[in-house]
Every structure is written in C-alpha cells, then in structure tokens.
Amino acid sequence: MRSVRKRINLVHLKKSSFTSLSVRTLLPLILAALIASIAVAFLSRYVGQRQAIDEVRHRVDGIEQTLQRSSFPLTPMVLQSLADLTSTELITFNRNGKIETSTEDFNLTTRRSIESTFNSRLLQKNDAANQLPSGWQISGELQTYLAFEVSRSQQSINQDSAERVVVLVEQEVVEAAGRRAAYLPLATGLTSVLLLSSVSFILSSQLVRRLIRLQSQVESIAGGNFAGGVSDTSNDEVGRLGTAVNSMAAQLKQLWNEVNRQQSEKLLHQIAGGMAHQLRNTLTGSRLAMELHHRKCVQADDEGIQIAIKQLGIAEDYVRRILLVGGGIQDSDRSTLLSDCLSDLQSTHSILAKHLRVELEWKVLSDLTNVYVTDGSTLIAAVSNLIMNAMQAATVIQVSAECDNQTNIRILIVDNGPGIPDSISGHIFDPFVTSKPEGLGLGLPLVQRAAQHLNGSVRWFRLENRTTFEFICKQA
C-alpha cells in the first residue's frame, strides 16, 4: 500500500513539474533562444566558409597573375617557392595530362587518381575560355583539396613542359574558417540563453512562490477561515488578485454570518415554539392557583402576591406571543403609556433587587406625560431583560428614562459590574452567544429584535468602570 502511494505521489510530482507555470513559461523561451543561437551559428559558419573561399579565390587569382607576367620556367624549385609564399600546393601537368611536377609528395595511386580526375574534368572545359571549371575536389592520402586551374602565358609554356598548372588548397582550411566564424555567435548565443534562463528562472520562481502562497491562502479561505485573508496585495496583477480574494473573503464572511444568524433564528423559533406549549400550561395553572390563594389569604392586599399574579399574567402573555410567532402570526401592538411601563418595571424589579441585595435606582430625566410607546409589552420585556442581566453581575444599578425633542425614548441601564468579556464583546447580540454557563444566549438578541420592532436600537459601552446599555425607541 505504501509503495502504491509513493508511485502515485511520484506521478503527481512529475505531472506537477511538467505543468508548472515556470516550466511552461521558461521552456518555450529557452527553446526559442537555443534555436535562434544555432541558426545564427550555422549562418555565420556559412558566411565564414564563403569568405574563406573568396579569400582562396583571391589567392589563386594572385598566383595566376604572377604566372602570366612571369617568363621563367616552372622548375621544381620555383614551384616550391611559389607554393610556400601562397600557402598552397601546386601541380603541373604536361600536354599528355600527366603530372609533371608537384609540391606535395603523392604516392603512385594518388597521382593516378588525380590524373584521372583532372583528365575527366578537362573534357568539360569551357570552349570559350579553354579552361576547367574552377573549384573541384581532389582527394589526397590524408586530406581533401580544392583544385583551381590557373593559366600561363604562351611564352612561359614554351620554356618548359608544364602545359597546365593546378593550385591545391586544403579544404580543411575553408571548413576551419567556417567553424571559427560560428564559434563566437554560438558562444554568445549559449551564454545569452544561460543568462536569460537564469534570470527568468529566478523571476518566475518568485512569481510561482507568490502564486503558491496565494493558492494556500485561498484554500484556507475555502476551508472557512475568512479572517486569514491574503497577505500579497502589491501593485501588480498577482497583488490585485490578492486584493480581489480579500474582498471575496469579506463578502463570504458577511454571507456566512448572515446564514448562521438566519439558522440561529430559525432554531430559536423552533425551540421557542416547543417550550411555549409546555410553559403556557404551567403558567396558566400557576396564575390560577395564585389567584385562588389570594382570595383565601387573610392579607388580601399582600403586595408580593399581587405582583406575582401580575408577573404570571405578563409571562403568560409572552408565551402566547411566542406561540403566535411560531405559527407565523404577528400579534397586534398595544400602545401604552411610557410611565405605566416604567411603573410596572419598577414594581416588579424592586422586590427582586431587595431579595438579591442589589441597589436599584430609578430616574426620570424629562416629562413623560402623554408619552406613549408603540407596544408596551415589547418595551417591558426588553428593558426587564437588561435589568435582570445587570442584577446578575452588579451590586449597584441605575435606570434612567428620558424623551428628547425628536420623539426618541432613551432608557439607560448602568451597572458597576465587570462588564462584557472581550472574547464575546463584538457578538453579544448574536443568538446563542453568552458567557454564563447556564445561559442560552437568547436574551440580548430578543432585546435587539424588540428595539428594531419599536423603530429603535440598542447598544452598550464601557465608561469609568461601568457598563451602560442604551435602549432607544420611537414614541407612538
């Protein structure tokens, strides 16, 4: 199994190496540069050989002019001196087509081969110029020569038996000149290819590393880590791609939070619907039992029993609302005096504050006469939730209410508790977010929903070691 996995990894590595961006970018570039370098080298070799042949022809022309102007016989010594001066080999033929004199010591077989080639070429002579076509090949024992026939003056021919003179130039000289001409462009081209490929490899490696890092960060985002983002935001194509990925991650994070919120709200409705059916029966029974006890009680005006009955009625009304929401029905709002809402809140929580030994102070900072709130039950439930949270964390609580000239109702709940933990401070209004071991994290989301229902808002802040919740809503 391990060997099969290794083979799979090896195949994947080979495929990735051949499909790598750097290889796919560099390989055509290097191949094109190599082809160009080789083509230039071949062209330079061809040009070098042509120049060498032209130089040989110029040398042969010089020999021919010398022979035409001279009147001395071509003795072996004269022929050797002329060959040394021109770096060539000279052969003279008599009128029978036989080699008369040669500056190169050919063996008998080679001499006969040269004579045969010379005589066969002689048959192809040009009738007008009466000479052989120039530049044919003659094979020696060790190497091949290029042969050129040169003419002599008639006066010189009459002084010796050399009817024709052939100049031999080593073909290796011409080929060496071509190779020398190709060396420089070939070396320059290969050096350029090496330098170009090195620089391109470095640059492409940097680009590939950036792309690999971008790929890793995008995969992290795809795995749900929207906060990570992409670190490469330079001002080029890859950087702009990273910026676009960051924008996409931010939108995905927002969408993900919205989906979670909707799912949490859906779950909240399901939980609330299930609990409401059980709670309604329990609350109704408790209220009825409390009313019967109140009728039989000697102290019929007991304030505690009256508050308990009232609170049970409020709780039963809330359960009824929850059942209506679970069934997709919206209960009608009930416009209520703000002063009545605050009176109910004060009477309810004052007794609880005494029981918990919490100092609860109430302040009305403006005239609330004839100030109505759109739905009293919603306001009471939201502010009650905030006060109850403060009682669980603080020993001193101040509740103040006021109404400004813009028809805004502003209620502040200030406590001396330790405040919201930093780990959840930015998400306390999200469902199921809580720092209490026994809490469900549903209270503050309901407060926020209540504020929105009343065309207002809720926020919190920490000032001078005190925690403040600000609940704002519109007048009815």
PDB file of N, CA, C and O in Angstrom, residues 333-401:
ATOM      1  N   ASP A 333     -49.876  45.263  17.994  1.00  0.00           N
ATOM      2  CA  ASP A 333     -49.232  46.080  19.021  1.00  0.00           C
ATOM      3  C   ASP A 333     -50.287  46.750  19.892  1.00  0.00           C
ATOM      4  O   ASP A 333     -51.400  47.063  19.447  1.00  0.00           O
ATOM      5  N   ARG A 334     -49.878  47.032  21.142  1.00  0.00           N
ATOM      6  CA  ARG A 334     -50.770  47.676  22.089  1.00  0.00           C
ATOM      7  C   ARG A 334     -50.073  48.936  22.605  1.00  0.00           C
ATOM      8  O   ARG A 334     -49.124  48.847  23.382  1.00  0.00           O
ATOM      9  N   SER A 335     -50.512  50.075  22.128  1.00  0.00           N
ATOM     10  CA  SER A 335     -49.917  51.351  22.541  1.00  0.00           C
ATOM     11  C   SER A 335     -50.136  51.553  24.038  1.00  0.00           C
ATOM     12  O   SER A 335     -51.256  51.412  24.545  1.00  0.00           O
ATOM     13  N   THR A 336     -49.050  51.910  24.754  1.00  0.00           N
ATOM     14  CA  THR A 336     -49.090  52.006  26.216  1.00  0.00           C
ATOM     15  C   THR A 336     -48.343  53.246  26.660  1.00  0.00           C
ATOM     16  O   THR A 336     -47.344  53.645  26.039  1.00  0.00           O
ATOM     17  N   LEU A 337     -48.811  53.870  27.761  1.00  0.00           N
ATOM     18  CA  LEU A 337     -48.095  54.997  28.331  1.00  0.00           C
ATOM     19  C   LEU A 337     -46.720  54.549  28.817  1.00  0.00           C
ATOM     20  O   LEU A 337     -46.581  53.497  29.469  1.00  0.00           O
ATOM     21  N   LEU A 338     -45.713  55.344  28.515  1.00  0.00           N
ATOM     22  CA  LEU A 338     -44.366  55.005  28.950  1.00  0.00           C
ATOM     23  C   LEU A 338     -44.270  54.994  30.472  1.00  0.00           C
ATOM     24  O   LEU A 338     -43.571  54.151  31.060  1.00  0.00           O
ATOM     25  N   SER A 339     -44.988  55.907  31.130  1.00  0.00           N
ATOM     26  CA  SER A 339     -44.954  55.952  32.592  1.00  0.00           C
ATOM     27  C   SER A 339     -45.519  54.669  33.203  1.00  0.00           C
ATOM     28  O   SER A 339     -45.008  54.173  34.214  1.00  0.00           O
ATOM     29  N   ASP A 340     -46.566  54.094  32.572  1.00  0.00           N
ATOM     30  CA  ASP A 340     -47.119  52.833  33.071  1.00  0.00           C
ATOM     31  C   ASP A 340     -46.096  51.702  32.915  1.00  0.00           C
ATOM     32  O   ASP A 340     -45.967  50.838  33.797  1.00  0.00           O
ATOM     33  N   CYS A 341     -45.381  51.694  31.763  1.00  0.00           N
ATOM     34  CA  CYS A 341     -44.356  50.659  31.543  1.00  0.00           C
ATOM     35  C   CYS A 341     -43.268  50.753  32.601  1.00  0.00           C
ATOM     36  O   CYS A 341     -42.841  49.729  33.179  1.00  0.00           O
ATOM     37  N   LEU A 342     -42.807  51.976  32.883  1.00  0.00           N
ATOM     38  CA  LEU A 342     -41.741  52.149  33.870  1.00  0.00           C
ATOM     39  C   LEU A 342     -42.237  51.792  35.261  1.00  0.00           C
ATOM     40  O   LEU A 342     -41.486  51.235  36.079  1.00  0.00           O
ATOM     41  N   SER A 343     -43.512  52.106  35.561  1.00  0.00           N
ATOM     42  CA  SER A 343     -44.077  51.752  36.866  1.00  0.00           C
ATOM     43  C   SER A 343     -44.125  50.244  37.051  1.00  0.00           C
ATOM     44  O   SER A 343     -43.781  49.721  38.122  1.00  0.00           O
ATOM     45  N   ASP A 344     -44.545  49.517  35.995  1.00  0.00           N
ATOM     46  CA  ASP A 344     -44.570  48.052  36.079  1.00  0.00           C
ATOM     47  C   ASP A 344     -43.166  47.498  36.280  1.00  0.00           C
ATOM     48  O   ASP A 344     -42.957  46.580  37.086  1.00  0.00           O
ATOM     49  N   LEU A 345     -42.203  48.042  35.547  1.00  0.00           N
ATOM     50  CA  LEU A 345     -40.822  47.573  35.677  1.00  0.00           C
ATOM     51  C   LEU A 345     -40.289  47.825  37.084  1.00  0.00           C
ATOM     52  O   LEU A 345     -39.634  46.959  37.687  1.00  0.00           O
ATOM     53  N   GLN A 346     -40.595  49.006  37.634  1.00  0.00           N
ATOM     54  CA  GLN A 346     -40.071  49.356  38.956  1.00  0.00           C
ATOM     55  C   GLN A 346     -40.695  48.480  40.036  1.00  0.00           C
ATOM     56  O   GLN A 346     -39.995  47.977  40.923  1.00  0.00           O
ATOM     57  N   SER A 347     -42.017  48.289  39.955  1.00  0.00           N
ATOM     58  CA  SER A 347     -42.680  47.479  40.977  1.00  0.00           C
ATOM     59  C   SER A 347     -42.220  46.027  40.919  1.00  0.00           C
ATOM     60  O   SER A 347     -42.115  45.359  41.950  1.00  0.00           O
ATOM     61  N   THR A 348     -41.941  45.548  39.731  1.00  0.00           N
ATOM     62  CA  THR A 348     -41.535  44.154  39.577  1.00  0.00           C
ATOM     63  C   THR A 348     -40.106  43.923  40.072  1.00  0.00           C
ATOM     64  O   THR A 348     -39.835  42.972  40.821  1.00  0.00           O
ATOM     65  N   HIS A 349     -39.186  44.795  39.682  1.00  0.00           N
ATOM     66  CA  HIS A 349     -37.769  44.531  39.950  1.00  0.00           C
ATOM     67  C   HIS A 349     -37.297  45.064  41.289  1.00  0.00           C
ATOM     68  O   HIS A 349     -36.208  44.694  41.760  1.00  0.00           O
ATOM     69  N   SER A 350     -38.070  45.947  41.903  1.00  0.00           N
ATOM     70  CA  SER A 350     -37.656  46.456  43.211  1.00  0.00           C
ATOM     71  C   SER A 350     -37.636  45.342  44.253  1.00  0.00           C
ATOM     72  O   SER A 350     -36.701  45.243  45.069  1.00  0.00           O
ATOM     73  N   ILE A 351     -38.664  44.510  44.253  1.00  0.00           N
ATOM     74  CA  ILE A 351     -38.710  43.392  45.202  1.00  0.00           C
ATOM     75  C   ILE A 351     -37.564  42.426  44.935  1.00  0.00           C
ATOM     76  O   ILE A 351     -36.883  41.956  45.856  1.00  0.00           O
ATOM     77  N   LEU A 352     -37.312  42.116  43.650  1.00  0.00           N
ATOM     78  CA  LEU A 352     -36.218  41.204  43.316  1.00  0.00           C
ATOM     79  C   LEU A 352     -34.870  41.798  43.708  1.00  0.00           C
ATOM     80  O   LEU A 352     -33.966  41.091  44.181  1.00  0.00           O
ATOM     81  N   ALA A 353     -34.713  43.128  43.548  1.00  0.00           N
ATOM     82  CA  ALA A 353     -33.466  43.778  43.934  1.00  0.00           C
ATOM     83  C   ALA A 353     -33.236  43.682  45.439  1.00  0.00           C
ATOM     84  O   ALA A 353     -32.107  43.464  45.906  1.00  0.00           O
ATOM     85  N   LYS A 354     -34.289  43.822  46.239  1.00  0.00           N
ATOM     86  CA  LYS A 354     -34.159  43.669  47.686  1.00  0.00           C
ATOM     87  C   LYS A 354     -33.745  42.246  48.028  1.00  0.00           C
ATOM     88  O   LYS A 354     -32.913  42.028  48.922  1.00  0.00           O
ATOM     89  N   HIS A 355     -34.330  41.285  47.335  1.00  0.00           N
ATOM     90  CA  HIS A 355     -34.001  39.893  47.614  1.00  0.00           C
ATOM     91  C   HIS A 355     -32.535  39.593  47.282  1.00  0.00           C
ATOM     92  O   HIS A 355     -31.851  38.857  48.003  1.00  0.00           O
ATOM     93  N   LEU A 356     -32.040  40.175  46.159  1.00  0.00           N
ATOM     94  CA  LEU A 356     -30.646  39.941  45.743  1.00  0.00           C
ATOM     95  C   LEU A 356     -29.673  40.922  46.388  1.00  0.00           C
ATOM     96  O   LEU A 356     -28.468  40.848  46.111  1.00  0.00           O
ATOM     97  N   ARG A 357     -30.208  41.848  47.222  1.00  0.00           N
ATOM     98  CA  ARG A 357     -29.382  42.848  47.888  1.00  0.00           C
ATOM     99  C   ARG A 357     -28.625  43.695  46.854  1.00  0.00           C
ATOM    100  O   ARG A 357     -27.408  43.918  46.948  1.00  0.00           O
ATOM    101  N   VAL A 358     -29.352  44.144  45.854  1.00  0.00           N
ATOM    102  CA  VAL A 358     -28.810  44.997  44.799  1.00  0.00           C
ATOM    103  C   VAL A 358     -29.448  46.372  44.947  1.00  0.00           C
ATOM    104  O   VAL A 358     -30.670  46.489  45.114  1.00  0.00           O
ATOM    105  N   GLU A 359     -28.628  47.402  44.893  1.00  0.00           N
ATOM    106  CA  GLU A 359     -29.119  48.778  44.974  1.00  0.00           C
ATOM    107  C   GLU A 359     -29.638  49.195  43.596  1.00  0.00           C
ATOM    108  O   GLU A 359     -28.854  49.320  42.648  1.00  0.00           O
ATOM    109  N   LEU A 360     -30.927  49.376  43.466  1.00  0.00           N
ATOM    110  CA  LEU A 360     -31.577  49.702  42.195  1.00  0.00           C
ATOM    111  C   LEU A 360     -32.155  51.106  42.289  1.00  0.00           C
ATOM    112  O   LEU A 360     -33.050  51.372  43.100  1.00  0.00           O
ATOM    113  N   GLU A 361     -31.660  52.008  41.466  1.00  0.00           N
ATOM    114  CA  GLU A 361     -32.078  53.405  41.489  1.00  0.00           C
ATOM    115  C   GLU A 361     -32.782  53.740  40.184  1.00  0.00           C
ATOM    116  O   GLU A 361     -32.314  53.379  39.089  1.00  0.00           O
ATOM    117  N   TRP A 362     -33.928  54.463  40.288  1.00  0.00           N
ATOM    118  CA  TRP A 362     -34.712  54.843  39.112  1.00  0.00           C
ATOM    119  C   TRP A 362     -34.695  56.362  38.972  1.00  0.00           C
ATOM    120  O   TRP A 362     -34.840  57.095  39.961  1.00  0.00           O
ATOM    121  N   LYS A 363     -34.533  56.837  37.733  1.00  0.00           N
ATOM    122  CA  LYS A 363     -34.523  58.265  37.455  1.00  0.00           C
ATOM    123  C   LYS A 363     -35.356  58.550  36.212  1.00  0.00           C
ATOM    124  O   LYS A 363     -35.230  57.829  35.207  1.00  0.00           O
ATOM    125  N   VAL A 364     -36.176  59.575  36.285  1.00  0.00           N
ATOM    126  CA  VAL A 364     -36.919  60.077  35.126  1.00  0.00           C
ATOM    127  C   VAL A 364     -36.372  61.463  34.826  1.00  0.00           C
ATOM    128  O   VAL A 364     -36.540  62.386  35.629  1.00  0.00           O
ATOM    129  N   LEU A 365     -35.686  61.619  33.697  1.00  0.00           N
ATOM    130  CA  LEU A 365     -34.933  62.834  33.408  1.00  0.00           C
ATOM    131  C   LEU A 365     -35.736  63.864  32.621  1.00  0.00           C
ATOM    132  O   LEU A 365     -35.238  64.958  32.353  1.00  0.00           O
ATOM    133  N   SER A 366     -36.945  63.555  32.221  1.00  0.00           N
ATOM    134  CA  SER A 366     -37.769  64.521  31.479  1.00  0.00           C
ATOM    135  C   SER A 366     -39.235  64.203  31.728  1.00  0.00           C
ATOM    136  O   SER A 366     -39.588  63.146  32.270  1.00  0.00           O
ATOM    137  N   ASP A 367     -40.085  65.108  31.307  1.00  0.00           N
ATOM    138  CA  ASP A 367     -41.524  64.941  31.499  1.00  0.00           C
ATOM    139  C   ASP A 367     -42.035  63.865  30.547  1.00  0.00           C
ATOM    140  O   ASP A 367     -41.895  63.973  29.315  1.00  0.00           O
ATOM    141  N   LEU A 368     -42.617  62.800  31.103  1.00  0.00           N
ATOM    142  CA  LEU A 368     -43.097  61.684  30.293  1.00  0.00           C
ATOM    143  C   LEU A 368     -44.619  61.658  30.202  1.00  0.00           C
ATOM    144  O   LEU A 368     -45.204  60.646  29.802  1.00  0.00           O
ATOM    145  N   THR A 369     -45.240  62.794  30.518  1.00  0.00           N
ATOM    146  CA  THR A 369     -46.701  62.864  30.440  1.00  0.00           C
ATOM    147  C   THR A 369     -47.155  62.736  28.987  1.00  0.00           C
ATOM    148  O   THR A 369     -46.615  63.397  28.093  1.00  0.00           O
ATOM    149  N   ASN A 370     -48.132  61.860  28.793  1.00  0.00           N
ATOM    150  CA  ASN A 370     -48.697  61.620  27.450  1.00  0.00           C
ATOM    151  C   ASN A 370     -47.659  61.109  26.442  1.00  0.00           C
ATOM    152  O   ASN A 370     -47.790  61.340  25.245  1.00  0.00           O
ATOM    153  N   VAL A 371     -46.639  60.453  26.951  1.00  0.00           N
ATOM    154  CA  VAL A 371     -45.658  59.815  26.071  1.00  0.00           C
ATOM    155  C   VAL A 371     -46.031  58.345  25.959  1.00  0.00           C
ATOM    156  O   VAL A 371     -46.051  57.613  26.966  1.00  0.00           O
ATOM    157  N   TYR A 372     -46.336  57.925  24.749  1.00  0.00           N
ATOM    158  CA  TYR A 372     -46.766  56.545  24.507  1.00  0.00           C
ATOM    159  C   TYR A 372     -45.666  55.789  23.763  1.00  0.00           C
ATOM    160  O   TYR A 372     -44.926  56.354  22.941  1.00  0.00           O
ATOM    161  N   VAL A 373     -45.608  54.514  24.021  1.00  0.00           N
ATOM    162  CA  VAL A 373     -44.725  53.614  23.298  1.00  0.00           C
ATOM    163  C   VAL A 373     -45.591  52.699  22.433  1.00  0.00           C
ATOM    164  O   VAL A 373     -46.736  52.380  22.802  1.00  0.00           O
ATOM    165  N   THR A 374     -45.049  52.305  21.272  1.00  0.00           N
ATOM    166  CA  THR A 374     -45.854  51.550  20.294  1.00  0.00           C
ATOM    167  C   THR A 374     -46.423  50.269  20.877  1.00  0.00           C
ATOM    168  O   THR A 374     -47.605  49.949  20.680  1.00  0.00           O
ATOM    169  N   ASP A 375     -45.607  49.519  21.607  1.00  0.00           N
ATOM    170  CA  ASP A 375     -46.071  48.261  22.198  1.00  0.00           C
ATOM    171  C   ASP A 375     -45.453  48.148  23.588  1.00  0.00           C
ATOM    172  O   ASP A 375     -44.236  47.936  23.718  1.00  0.00           O
ATOM    173  N   GLY A 376     -46.285  48.275  24.624  1.00  0.00           N
ATOM    174  CA  GLY A 376     -45.775  48.283  25.987  1.00  0.00           C
ATOM    175  C   GLY A 376     -45.154  46.971  26.403  1.00  0.00           C
ATOM    176  O   GLY A 376     -44.124  46.941  27.082  1.00  0.00           O
ATOM    177  N   SER A 377     -45.757  45.862  26.001  1.00  0.00           N
ATOM    178  CA  SER A 377     -45.234  44.556  26.398  1.00  0.00           C
ATOM    179  C   SER A 377     -43.829  44.332  25.838  1.00  0.00           C
ATOM    180  O   SER A 377     -42.955  43.777  26.509  1.00  0.00           O
ATOM    181  N   THR A 378     -43.617  44.756  24.604  1.00  0.00           N
ATOM    182  CA  THR A 378     -42.291  44.594  23.992  1.00  0.00           C
ATOM    183  C   THR A 378     -41.255  45.415  24.738  1.00  0.00           C
ATOM    184  O   THR A 378     -40.138  44.944  25.012  1.00  0.00           O
ATOM    185  N   LEU A 379     -41.592  46.677  25.067  1.00  0.00           N
ATOM    186  CA  LEU A 379     -40.650  47.520  25.798  1.00  0.00           C
ATOM    187  C   LEU A 379     -40.343  46.953  27.173  1.00  0.00           C
ATOM    188  O   LEU A 379     -39.181  46.895  27.599  1.00  0.00           O
ATOM    189  N   ILE A 380     -41.382  46.534  27.904  1.00  0.00           N
ATOM    190  CA  ILE A 380     -41.192  45.985  29.243  1.00  0.00           C
ATOM    191  C   ILE A 380     -40.298  44.748  29.203  1.00  0.00           C
ATOM    192  O   ILE A 380     -39.388  44.588  30.017  1.00  0.00           O
ATOM    193  N   ALA A 381     -40.539  43.862  28.225  1.00  0.00           N
ATOM    194  CA  ALA A 381     -39.747  42.632  28.130  1.00  0.00           C
ATOM    195  C   ALA A 381     -38.279  42.944  27.844  1.00  0.00           C
ATOM    196  O   ALA A 381     -37.369  42.342  28.429  1.00  0.00           O
ATOM    197  N   ALA A 382     -38.011  43.900  26.942  1.00  0.00           N
ATOM    198  CA  ALA A 382     -36.633  44.222  26.573  1.00  0.00           C
ATOM    199  C   ALA A 382     -35.881  44.850  27.735  1.00  0.00           C
ATOM    200  O   ALA A 382     -34.768  44.429  28.100  1.00  0.00           O
ATOM    201  N   VAL A 383     -36.495  45.895  28.385  1.00  0.00           N
ATOM    202  CA  VAL A 383     -35.822  46.574  29.496  1.00  0.00           C
ATOM    203  C   VAL A 383     -35.689  45.637  30.692  1.00  0.00           C
ATOM    204  O   VAL A 383     -34.667  45.648  31.408  1.00  0.00           O
ATOM    205  N   SER A 384     -36.703  44.796  30.918  1.00  0.00           N
ATOM    206  CA  SER A 384     -36.630  43.834  32.013  1.00  0.00           C
ATOM    207  C   SER A 384     -35.446  42.886  31.819  1.00  0.00           C
ATOM    208  O   SER A 384     -34.739  42.549  32.773  1.00  0.00           O
ATOM    209  N   ASN A 385     -35.220  42.463  30.592  1.00  0.00           N
ATOM    210  CA  ASN A 385     -34.102  41.568  30.292  1.00  0.00           C
ATOM    211  C   ASN A 385     -32.778  42.239  30.609  1.00  0.00           C
ATOM    212  O   ASN A 385     -31.871  41.642  31.212  1.00  0.00           O
ATOM    213  N   LEU A 386     -32.644  43.512  30.257  1.00  0.00           N
ATOM    214  CA  LEU A 386     -31.405  44.242  30.521  1.00  0.00           C
ATOM    215  C   LEU A 386     -31.183  44.429  32.020  1.00  0.00           C
ATOM    216  O   LEU A 386     -30.055  44.316  32.521  1.00  0.00           O
ATOM    217  N   ILE A 387     -32.270  44.726  32.762  1.00  0.00           N
ATOM    218  CA  ILE A 387     -32.141  44.907  34.212  1.00  0.00           C
ATOM    219  C   ILE A 387     -31.773  43.588  34.890  1.00  0.00           C
ATOM    220  O   ILE A 387     -30.922  43.542  35.787  1.00  0.00           O
ATOM    221  N   MET A 388     -32.387  42.501  34.460  1.00  0.00           N
ATOM    222  CA  MET A 388     -32.091  41.191  35.047  1.00  0.00           C
ATOM    223  C   MET A 388     -30.628  40.808  34.807  1.00  0.00           C
ATOM    224  O   MET A 388     -29.956  40.282  35.696  1.00  0.00           O
ATOM    225  N   ASN A 389     -30.120  41.083  33.602  1.00  0.00           N
ATOM    226  CA  ASN A 389     -28.705  40.806  33.328  1.00  0.00           C
ATOM    227  C   ASN A 389     -27.798  41.621  34.242  1.00  0.00           C
ATOM    228  O   ASN A 389     -26.776  41.124  34.742  1.00  0.00           O
ATOM    229  N   ALA A 390     -28.158  42.890  34.459  1.00  0.00           N
ATOM    230  CA  ALA A 390     -27.349  43.747  35.328  1.00  0.00           C
ATOM    231  C   ALA A 390     -27.384  43.248  36.775  1.00  0.00           C
ATOM    232  O   ALA A 390     -26.369  43.275  37.485  1.00  0.00           O
ATOM    233  N   MET A 391     -28.552  42.780  37.250  1.00  0.00           N
ATOM    234  CA  MET A 391     -28.659  42.276  38.616  1.00  0.00           C
ATOM    235  C   MET A 391     -27.785  41.052  38.848  1.00  0.00           C
ATOM    236  O   MET A 391     -27.293  40.832  39.968  1.00  0.00           O
ATOM    237  N   GLN A 392     -27.561  40.249  37.817  1.00  0.00           N
ATOM    238  CA  GLN A 392     -26.747  39.048  37.964  1.00  0.00           C
ATOM    239  C   GLN A 392     -25.256  39.350  38.009  1.00  0.00           C
ATOM    240  O   GLN A 392     -24.451  38.493  38.371  1.00  0.00           O
ATOM    241  N   ALA A 393     -24.859  40.587  37.626  1.00  0.00           N
ATOM    242  CA  ALA A 393     -23.436  40.901  37.536  1.00  0.00           C
ATOM    243  C   ALA A 393     -22.994  42.050  38.417  1.00  0.00           C
ATOM    244  O   ALA A 393     -21.793  42.244  38.607  1.00  0.00           O
ATOM    245  N   ALA A 394     -23.949  42.858  38.996  1.00  0.00           N
ATOM    246  CA  ALA A 394     -23.567  44.089  39.690  1.00  0.00           C
ATOM    247  C   ALA A 394     -24.278  44.200  41.031  1.00  0.00           C
ATOM    248  O   ALA A 394     -25.195  43.430  41.359  1.00  0.00           O
ATOM    249  N   THR A 395     -23.818  45.180  41.798  1.00  0.00           N
ATOM    250  CA  THR A 395     -24.439  45.471  43.098  1.00  0.00           C
ATOM    251  C   THR A 395     -25.137  46.824  43.113  1.00  0.00           C
ATOM    252  O   THR A 395     -25.937  47.098  43.997  1.00  0.00           O
ATOM    253  N   VAL A 396     -24.804  47.681  42.162  1.00  0.00           N
ATOM    254  CA  VAL A 396     -25.426  49.000  42.056  1.00  0.00           C
ATOM    255  C   VAL A 396     -25.903  49.194  40.624  1.00  0.00           C
ATOM    256  O   VAL A 396     -25.109  49.037  39.674  1.00  0.00           O
ATOM    257  N   ILE A 397     -27.178  49.533  40.458  1.00  0.00           N
ATOM    258  CA  ILE A 397     -27.762  49.687  39.121  1.00  0.00           C
ATOM    259  C   ILE A 397     -28.553  50.982  39.091  1.00  0.00           C
ATOM    260  O   ILE A 397     -29.303  51.298  40.041  1.00  0.00           O
ATOM    261  N   GLN A 398     -28.396  51.730  38.006  1.00  0.00           N
ATOM    262  CA  GLN A 398     -29.175  52.943  37.780  1.00  0.00           C
ATOM    263  C   GLN A 398     -29.960  52.792  36.484  1.00  0.00           C
ATOM    264  O   GLN A 398     -29.397  52.454  35.453  1.00  0.00           O
ATOM    265  N   VAL A 399     -31.281  53.051  36.579  1.00  0.00           N
ATOM    266  CA  VAL A 399     -32.144  53.013  35.393  1.00  0.00           C
ATOM    267  C   VAL A 399     -32.709  54.411  35.212  1.00  0.00           C
ATOM    268  O   VAL A 399     -33.360  54.953  36.115  1.00  0.00           O
ATOM    269  N   SER A 400     -32.451  55.024  34.069  1.00  0.00           N
ATOM    270  CA  SER A 400     -32.935  56.369  33.786  1.00  0.00           C
ATOM    271  C   SER A 400     -33.682  56.375  32.465  1.00  0.00           C
ATOM    272  O   SER A 400     -33.363  55.600  31.557  1.00  0.00           O
ATOM    273  N   ALA A 401     -34.703  57.250  32.374  1.00  0.00           N
ATOM    274  CA  ALA A 401     -35.526  57.350  31.160  1.00  0.00           C
ATOM    275  C   ALA A 401     -35.738  58.815  30.837  1.00  0.00           C
ATOM    276  O   ALA A 401     -35.899  59.645  31.741  1.00  0.00           O
TER     277      ALA A 401
END
